[in-house]
Amino acid sequence: MAANQSYADHVVIFSDESSSPDKTWDIVMAISSIAFTLLGLFGNCLAFGFFLGKTDLVSRLYQHINIIDIVICLGQVPVIQVLLTDRRPGMFNSQVFCGMWAVIYRSSTKLYAMAVLLLSFSRTVAIVYPFYQVKKRPILIALYVYIFYLAVHQAAKFGTGFSEMYSTDVAYCYPYLLPDSGTQKLTDFQSKLMTAEYILVSLETGLPIVFIVINFFIIIIKLLFCSQVSSTGGQQRKAAVTIAIFTGVFLFCYLPLSIFFALYAFTSSTASEDFSPSSGIFKHYFTFWYVWPLCECVLNALNAALDFTIFFTRVRYFRDFLFKSNSRTYKTVMNTGVLMSRRPTPQFEGMQLGQISHA
């Protein structure tokens, strides 16, 4: 690593590497992020307006997911600037901004995974046990407890000496322990602290994914092989398919980050003390320059855009809300809070707006 004195001390420029990021691919990632960000930001603002004021469990969870998606989209702005300017730090050159971005953005992605886990869990229970009413209060309390945990984790991290660093290989800011000023190496305590941090972040990014995968396969199995779901009417089957699509899209966008971070944490924790970000599998050109901005930023923006796209294409009442093309039906839905104005079948009786629409 070679530090560039024209930037702040927390900025690391990999000028001594044998390769450099390809400008064309950086621009492609930046343009993709711009498109995903605009669609995700616009769409989730509309979706938040659709769910605002509704008090059922799924609508409340969607309100939180919409807000998180909006934050994630706004967090793409400084990364896009970096990708368009040869990975110069731009706004990340301010250590205050760098720290604020890292805390808010990375906490938002973890909180999003937990919100999707709670949403998929409540929908899986509704499909497997159609007559069981999932209580709203415990689910929301679990979400708020996790928010509190993330806040405590961030406070403890900075209280034990972590700082935020920007480096050109990842194109964004991330937490880092500064080595001892004399030896320029981490002390034994710092090494243990770094290992503990890697374990915690691996659990935060990976554990929700594991349970979401389990919920995903349960939904698929019920959809394909259980007559109770597959033989229901078109609206109910469409709801089950929408749940599966939404969960599958989330896994597609978030699994790469979970896998690569787990590999990085394992490699760095078990390697010799001369381990660097360009060691092991990360010494390859693509993994060194593109894995982190692609997984952490571009795919997150894509997920935010697809959230709106899935809901728009598969839920007629959301389109009615946007275009007011069927005002009588829309008013019925808004007044009752239930998507199906006709008599529901026993398998889906009592399911609220979000339960039979989109998960």
PDB file of N, CA and C in Angstrom, residues 219-287:
ATOM      1  N   ILE A 219     -41.129 -22.194   0.819  1.00  0.00           N
ATOM      2  CA  ILE A 219     -42.122 -21.580  -0.058  1.00  0.00           C
ATOM      3  C   ILE A 219     -42.178 -22.299  -1.399  1.00  0.00           C
ATOM      4  N   ILE A 220     -40.996 -22.593  -1.976  1.00  0.00           N
ATOM      5  CA  ILE A 220     -40.952 -23.275  -3.264  1.00  0.00           C
ATOM      6  C   ILE A 220     -41.598 -24.653  -3.174  1.00  0.00           C
ATOM      7  N   ILE A 221     -41.276 -25.390  -2.116  1.00  0.00           N
ATOM      8  CA  ILE A 221     -41.834 -26.735  -1.954  1.00  0.00           C
ATOM      9  C   ILE A 221     -43.358 -26.669  -1.801  1.00  0.00           C
ATOM     10  N   LYS A 222     -43.834 -25.738  -0.971  1.00  0.00           N
ATOM     11  CA  LYS A 222     -45.277 -25.598  -0.803  1.00  0.00           C
ATOM     12  C   LYS A 222     -45.943 -25.181  -2.110  1.00  0.00           C
ATOM     13  N   LEU A 223     -45.261 -24.354  -2.874  1.00  0.00           N
ATOM     14  CA  LEU A 223     -45.826 -23.865  -4.124  1.00  0.00           C
ATOM     15  C   LEU A 223     -45.903 -24.964  -5.178  1.00  0.00           C
ATOM     16  N   LEU A 224     -44.877 -25.808  -5.226  1.00  0.00           N
ATOM     17  CA  LEU A 224     -44.791 -26.812  -6.281  1.00  0.00           C
ATOM     18  C   LEU A 224     -45.493 -28.119  -5.943  1.00  0.00           C
ATOM     19  N   PHE A 225     -45.437 -28.517  -4.670  1.00  0.00           N
ATOM     20  CA  PHE A 225     -45.857 -29.873  -4.344  1.00  0.00           C
ATOM     21  C   PHE A 225     -47.058 -29.980  -3.414  1.00  0.00           C
ATOM     22  N   CYS A 226     -47.464 -28.900  -2.810  1.00  0.00           N
ATOM     23  CA  CYS A 226     -48.573 -28.982  -1.866  1.00  0.00           C
ATOM     24  C   CYS A 226     -49.848 -28.485  -2.525  1.00  0.00           C
ATOM     25  N   SER A 227     -50.839 -29.318  -2.574  1.00  0.00           N
ATOM     26  CA  SER A 227     -52.090 -28.961  -3.259  1.00  0.00           C
ATOM     27  C   SER A 227     -52.800 -27.804  -2.582  1.00  0.00           C
ATOM     28  N   GLN A 228     -52.548 -27.618  -1.311  1.00  0.00           N
ATOM     29  CA  GLN A 228     -53.222 -26.551  -0.585  1.00  0.00           C
ATOM     30  C   GLN A 228     -52.877 -25.186  -1.156  1.00  0.00           C
ATOM     31  N   VAL A 229     -51.661 -25.059  -1.701  1.00  0.00           N
ATOM     32  CA  VAL A 229     -51.268 -23.802  -2.330  1.00  0.00           C
ATOM     33  C   VAL A 229     -51.504 -23.860  -3.821  1.00  0.00           C
ATOM     34  N   SER A 230     -51.067 -24.952  -4.456  1.00  0.00           N
ATOM     35  CA  SER A 230     -51.083 -25.007  -5.913  1.00  0.00           C
ATOM     36  C   SER A 230     -52.480 -25.077  -6.502  1.00  0.00           C
ATOM     37  N   SER A 231     -53.470 -25.526  -5.737  1.00  0.00           N
ATOM     38  CA  SER A 231     -54.807 -25.648  -6.272  1.00  0.00           C
ATOM     39  C   SER A 231     -55.683 -24.443  -5.985  1.00  0.00           C
ATOM     40  N   THR A 232     -55.169 -23.437  -5.331  1.00  0.00           N
ATOM     41  CA  THR A 232     -55.960 -22.259  -5.014  1.00  0.00           C
ATOM     42  C   THR A 232     -56.139 -21.407  -6.250  1.00  0.00           C
ATOM     43  N   GLY A 233     -56.938 -20.347  -6.129  1.00  0.00           N
ATOM     44  CA  GLY A 233     -57.243 -19.498  -7.258  1.00  0.00           C
ATOM     45  C   GLY A 233     -56.045 -18.724  -7.749  1.00  0.00           C
ATOM     46  N   GLY A 234     -56.269 -18.018  -8.858  1.00  0.00           N
ATOM     47  CA  GLY A 234     -55.164 -17.315  -9.508  1.00  0.00           C
ATOM     48  C   GLY A 234     -54.509 -16.276  -8.627  1.00  0.00           C
ATOM     49  N   GLN A 235     -55.316 -15.520  -7.863  1.00  0.00           N
ATOM     50  CA  GLN A 235     -54.755 -14.471  -7.021  1.00  0.00           C
ATOM     51  C   GLN A 235     -53.854 -15.037  -5.924  1.00  0.00           C
ATOM     52  N   GLN A 236     -54.289 -16.153  -5.307  1.00  0.00           N
ATOM     53  CA  GLN A 236     -53.498 -16.741  -4.240  1.00  0.00           C
ATOM     54  C   GLN A 236     -52.190 -17.336  -4.769  1.00  0.00           C
ATOM     55  N   ARG A 237     -52.270 -18.007  -5.908  1.00  0.00           N
ATOM     56  CA  ARG A 237     -51.057 -18.586  -6.480  1.00  0.00           C
ATOM     57  C   ARG A 237     -50.091 -17.484  -6.909  1.00  0.00           C
ATOM     58  N   LYS A 238     -50.638 -16.421  -7.462  1.00  0.00           N
ATOM     59  CA  LYS A 238     -49.802 -15.294  -7.857  1.00  0.00           C
ATOM     60  C   LYS A 238     -49.088 -14.708  -6.641  1.00  0.00           C
ATOM     61  N   ALA A 239     -49.782 -14.667  -5.507  1.00  0.00           N
ATOM     62  CA  ALA A 239     -49.167 -14.152  -4.280  1.00  0.00           C
ATOM     63  C   ALA A 239     -48.003 -15.021  -3.852  1.00  0.00           C
ATOM     64  N   ALA A 240     -48.198 -16.353  -3.898  1.00  0.00           N
ATOM     65  CA  ALA A 240     -47.125 -17.265  -3.504  1.00  0.00           C
ATOM     66  C   ALA A 240     -45.931 -17.149  -4.447  1.00  0.00           C
ATOM     67  N   VAL A 241     -46.189 -17.016  -5.733  1.00  0.00           N
ATOM     68  CA  VAL A 241     -45.108 -16.861  -6.701  1.00  0.00           C
ATOM     69  C   VAL A 241     -44.359 -15.553  -6.459  1.00  0.00           C
ATOM     70  N   THR A 242     -45.087 -14.488  -6.134  1.00  0.00           N
ATOM     71  CA  THR A 242     -44.456 -13.193  -5.864  1.00  0.00           C
ATOM     72  C   THR A 242     -43.518 -13.286  -4.666  1.00  0.00           C
ATOM     73  N   ILE A 243     -43.948 -13.999  -3.629  1.00  0.00           N
ATOM     74  CA  ILE A 243     -43.100 -14.199  -2.453  1.00  0.00           C
ATOM     75  C   ILE A 243     -41.808 -14.900  -2.845  1.00  0.00           C
ATOM     76  N   ALA A 244     -41.932 -15.950  -3.665  1.00  0.00           N
ATOM     77  CA  ALA A 244     -40.748 -16.702  -4.090  1.00  0.00           C
ATOM     78  C   ALA A 244     -39.824 -15.839  -4.945  1.00  0.00           C
ATOM     79  N   ILE A 245     -40.387 -15.044  -5.844  1.00  0.00           N
ATOM     80  CA  ILE A 245     -39.572 -14.179  -6.707  1.00  0.00           C
ATOM     81  C   ILE A 245     -38.821 -13.152  -5.875  1.00  0.00           C
ATOM     82  N   PHE A 246     -39.523 -12.519  -4.949  1.00  0.00           N
ATOM     83  CA  PHE A 246     -38.899 -11.489  -4.121  1.00  0.00           C
ATOM     84  C   PHE A 246     -37.740 -12.060  -3.306  1.00  0.00           C
ATOM     85  N   THR A 247     -37.971 -13.217  -2.692  1.00  0.00           N
ATOM     86  CA  THR A 247     -36.925 -13.846  -1.890  1.00  0.00           C
ATOM     87  C   THR A 247     -35.759 -14.273  -2.752  1.00  0.00           C
ATOM     88  N   GLY A 248     -36.046 -14.828  -3.939  1.00  0.00           N
ATOM     89  CA  GLY A 248     -34.982 -15.239  -4.847  1.00  0.00           C
ATOM     90  C   GLY A 248     -34.133 -14.078  -5.317  1.00  0.00           C
ATOM     91  N   VAL A 249     -34.771 -12.944  -5.609  1.00  0.00           N
ATOM     92  CA  VAL A 249     -34.035 -11.748  -6.030  1.00  0.00           C
ATOM     93  C   VAL A 249     -33.132 -11.253  -4.909  1.00  0.00           C
ATOM     94  N   PHE A 250     -33.654 -11.247  -3.692  1.00  0.00           N
ATOM     95  CA  PHE A 250     -32.835 -10.829  -2.560  1.00  0.00           C
ATOM     96  C   PHE A 250     -31.603 -11.715  -2.418  1.00  0.00           C
ATOM     97  N   LEU A 251     -31.794 -13.024  -2.507  1.00  0.00           N
ATOM     98  CA  LEU A 251     -30.666 -13.946  -2.375  1.00  0.00           C
ATOM     99  C   LEU A 251     -29.653 -13.738  -3.500  1.00  0.00           C
ATOM    100  N   PHE A 252     -30.123 -13.494  -4.698  1.00  0.00           N
ATOM    101  CA  PHE A 252     -29.227 -13.246  -5.828  1.00  0.00           C
ATOM    102  C   PHE A 252     -28.364 -12.014  -5.583  1.00  0.00           C
ATOM    103  N   CYS A 253     -28.942 -10.983  -4.999  1.00  0.00           N
ATOM    104  CA  CYS A 253     -28.222  -9.719  -4.804  1.00  0.00           C
ATOM    105  C   CYS A 253     -27.335  -9.726  -3.557  1.00  0.00           C
ATOM    106  N   TYR A 254     -27.687 -10.519  -2.542  1.00  0.00           N
ATOM    107  CA  TYR A 254     -26.962 -10.457  -1.275  1.00  0.00           C
ATOM    108  C   TYR A 254     -26.041 -11.638  -1.002  1.00  0.00           C
ATOM    109  N   LEU A 255     -26.281 -12.773  -1.626  1.00  0.00           N
ATOM    110  CA  LEU A 255     -25.419 -13.925  -1.395  1.00  0.00           C
ATOM    111  C   LEU A 255     -23.954 -13.668  -1.760  1.00  0.00           C
ATOM    112  N   PRO A 256     -23.650 -13.009  -2.893  1.00  0.00           N
ATOM    113  CA  PRO A 256     -22.234 -12.783  -3.233  1.00  0.00           C
ATOM    114  C   PRO A 256     -21.462 -12.046  -2.148  1.00  0.00           C
ATOM    115  N   LEU A 257     -22.050 -11.007  -1.572  1.00  0.00           N
ATOM    116  CA  LEU A 257     -21.373 -10.265  -0.512  1.00  0.00           C
ATOM    117  C   LEU A 257     -21.127 -11.144   0.702  1.00  0.00           C
ATOM    118  N   SER A 258     -22.126 -11.921   1.103  1.00  0.00           N
ATOM    119  CA  SER A 258     -21.979 -12.797   2.263  1.00  0.00           C
ATOM    120  C   SER A 258     -20.880 -13.826   2.039  1.00  0.00           C
ATOM    121  N   ILE A 259     -20.847 -14.402   0.846  1.00  0.00           N
ATOM    122  CA  ILE A 259     -19.857 -15.435   0.544  1.00  0.00           C
ATOM    123  C   ILE A 259     -18.451 -14.851   0.529  1.00  0.00           C
ATOM    124  N   PHE A 260     -18.269 -13.733  -0.180  1.00  0.00           N
ATOM    125  CA  PHE A 260     -16.931 -13.158  -0.295  1.00  0.00           C
ATOM    126  C   PHE A 260     -16.437 -12.600   1.030  1.00  0.00           C
ATOM    127  N   PHE A 261     -17.332 -12.021   1.825  1.00  0.00           N
ATOM    128  CA  PHE A 261     -16.864 -11.522   3.122  1.00  0.00           C
ATOM    129  C   PHE A 261     -16.468 -12.675   4.025  1.00  0.00           C
ATOM    130  N   ALA A 262     -17.234 -13.762   3.998  1.00  0.00           N
ATOM    131  CA  ALA A 262     -16.869 -14.927   4.816  1.00  0.00           C
ATOM    132  C   ALA A 262     -15.513 -15.476   4.389  1.00  0.00           C
ATOM    133  N   LEU A 263     -15.258 -15.521   3.075  1.00  0.00           N
ATOM    134  CA  LEU A 263     -13.958 -15.978   2.575  1.00  0.00           C
ATOM    135  C   LEU A 263     -12.843 -15.037   3.012  1.00  0.00           C
ATOM    136  N   TYR A 264     -13.109 -13.737   2.919  1.00  0.00           N
ATOM    137  CA  TYR A 264     -12.096 -12.752   3.313  1.00  0.00           C
ATOM    138  C   TYR A 264     -11.803 -12.846   4.808  1.00  0.00           C
ATOM    139  N   ALA A 265     -12.869 -12.965   5.612  1.00  0.00           N
ATOM    140  CA  ALA A 265     -12.687 -13.053   7.066  1.00  0.00           C
ATOM    141  C   ALA A 265     -11.911 -14.308   7.440  1.00  0.00           C
ATOM    142  N   PHE A 266     -12.250 -15.431   6.814  1.00  0.00           N
ATOM    143  CA  PHE A 266     -11.550 -16.680   7.115  1.00  0.00           C
ATOM    144  C   PHE A 266     -10.092 -16.599   6.688  1.00  0.00           C
ATOM    145  N   THR A 267      -9.857 -16.068   5.485  1.00  0.00           N
ATOM    146  CA  THR A 267      -8.489 -15.985   4.964  1.00  0.00           C
ATOM    147  C   THR A 267      -7.621 -15.070   5.817  1.00  0.00           C
ATOM    148  N   SER A 268      -8.162 -13.900   6.165  1.00  0.00           N
ATOM    149  CA  SER A 268      -7.377 -12.935   6.926  1.00  0.00           C
ATOM    150  C   SER A 268      -7.138 -13.389   8.361  1.00  0.00           C
ATOM    151  N   SER A 269      -8.080 -14.167   8.914  1.00  0.00           N
ATOM    152  CA  SER A 269      -7.950 -14.613  10.302  1.00  0.00           C
ATOM    153  C   SER A 269      -6.998 -15.794  10.444  1.00  0.00           C
ATOM    154  N   THR A 270      -6.831 -16.582   9.385  1.00  0.00           N
ATOM    155  CA  THR A 270      -5.988 -17.774   9.457  1.00  0.00           C
ATOM    156  C   THR A 270      -4.652 -17.603   8.751  1.00  0.00           C
ATOM    157  N   ALA A 271      -4.495 -16.504   7.994  1.00  0.00           N
ATOM    158  CA  ALA A 271      -3.254 -16.313   7.246  1.00  0.00           C
ATOM    159  C   ALA A 271      -2.151 -15.801   8.158  1.00  0.00           C
ATOM    160  N   SER A 272      -0.956 -15.754   7.610  1.00  0.00           N
ATOM    161  CA  SER A 272       0.180 -15.219   8.359  1.00  0.00           C
ATOM    162  C   SER A 272       0.024 -13.725   8.536  1.00  0.00           C
ATOM    163  N   GLU A 273       0.869 -13.138   9.350  1.00  0.00           N
ATOM    164  CA  GLU A 273       0.699 -11.731   9.714  1.00  0.00           C
ATOM    165  C   GLU A 273       1.001 -10.769   8.563  1.00  0.00           C
ATOM    166  N   ASP A 274       1.544 -11.268   7.429  1.00  0.00           N
ATOM    167  CA  ASP A 274       1.773 -10.383   6.302  1.00  0.00           C
ATOM    168  C   ASP A 274       0.585 -10.367   5.341  1.00  0.00           C
ATOM    169  N   PHE A 275      -0.584 -10.839   5.839  1.00  0.00           N
ATOM    170  CA  PHE A 275      -1.785 -10.845   5.011  1.00  0.00           C
ATOM    171  C   PHE A 275      -2.130  -9.416   4.602  1.00  0.00           C
ATOM    172  N   SER A 276      -2.579  -9.259   3.357  1.00  0.00           N
ATOM    173  CA  SER A 276      -3.008  -7.962   2.852  1.00  0.00           C
ATOM    174  C   SER A 276      -4.254  -8.165   2.011  1.00  0.00           C
ATOM    175  N   PRO A 277      -4.961  -7.066   1.644  1.00  0.00           N
ATOM    176  CA  PRO A 277      -6.160  -7.204   0.815  1.00  0.00           C
ATOM    177  C   PRO A 277      -5.894  -7.842  -0.545  1.00  0.00           C
ATOM    178  N   SER A 278      -4.635  -7.952  -0.947  1.00  0.00           N
ATOM    179  CA  SER A 278      -4.318  -8.575  -2.232  1.00  0.00           C
ATOM    180  C   SER A 278      -3.749  -9.977  -2.055  1.00  0.00           C
ATOM    181  N   SER A 279      -4.037 -10.619  -0.915  1.00  0.00           N
ATOM    182  CA  SER A 279      -3.551 -11.967  -0.650  1.00  0.00           C
ATOM    183  C   SER A 279      -4.605 -12.999  -1.043  1.00  0.00           C
ATOM    184  N   GLY A 280      -4.175 -14.248  -1.193  1.00  0.00           N
ATOM    185  CA  GLY A 280      -5.098 -15.342  -1.457  1.00  0.00           C
ATOM    186  C   GLY A 280      -5.887 -15.147  -2.729  1.00  0.00           C
ATOM    187  N   ILE A 281      -7.194 -15.452  -2.654  1.00  0.00           N
ATOM    188  CA  ILE A 281      -8.035 -15.324  -3.844  1.00  0.00           C
ATOM    189  C   ILE A 281      -8.205 -13.874  -4.262  1.00  0.00           C
ATOM    190  N   PHE A 282      -7.923 -12.947  -3.355  1.00  0.00           N
ATOM    191  CA  PHE A 282      -8.128 -11.540  -3.650  1.00  0.00           C
ATOM    192  C   PHE A 282      -6.949 -10.899  -4.386  1.00  0.00           C
ATOM    193  N   LYS A 283      -5.931 -11.702  -4.704  1.00  0.00           N
ATOM    194  CA  LYS A 283      -4.828 -11.170  -5.481  1.00  0.00           C
ATOM    195  C   LYS A 283      -5.148 -11.146  -6.970  1.00  0.00           C
ATOM    196  N   HIS A 284      -6.219 -11.844  -7.374  1.00  0.00           N
ATOM    197  CA  HIS A 284      -6.607 -11.853  -8.772  1.00  0.00           C
ATOM    198  C   HIS A 284      -7.203 -10.504  -9.163  1.00  0.00           C
ATOM    199  N   TYR A 285      -7.053 -10.152 -10.415  1.00  0.00           N
ATOM    200  CA  TYR A 285      -7.428  -8.813 -10.885  1.00  0.00           C
ATOM    201  C   TYR A 285      -8.888  -8.485 -10.575  1.00  0.00           C
ATOM    202  N   PHE A 286      -9.807  -9.383 -10.948  1.00  0.00           N
ATOM    203  CA  PHE A 286     -11.231  -9.084 -10.782  1.00  0.00           C
ATOM    204  C   PHE A 286     -11.608  -8.993  -9.311  1.00  0.00           C
ATOM    205  N   THR A 287     -11.183  -9.982  -8.518  1.00  0.00           N
ATOM    206  CA  THR A 287     -11.561  -9.981  -7.112  1.00  0.00           C
ATOM    207  C   THR A 287     -10.943  -8.806  -6.362  1.00  0.00           C
TER     208      THR A 287
END
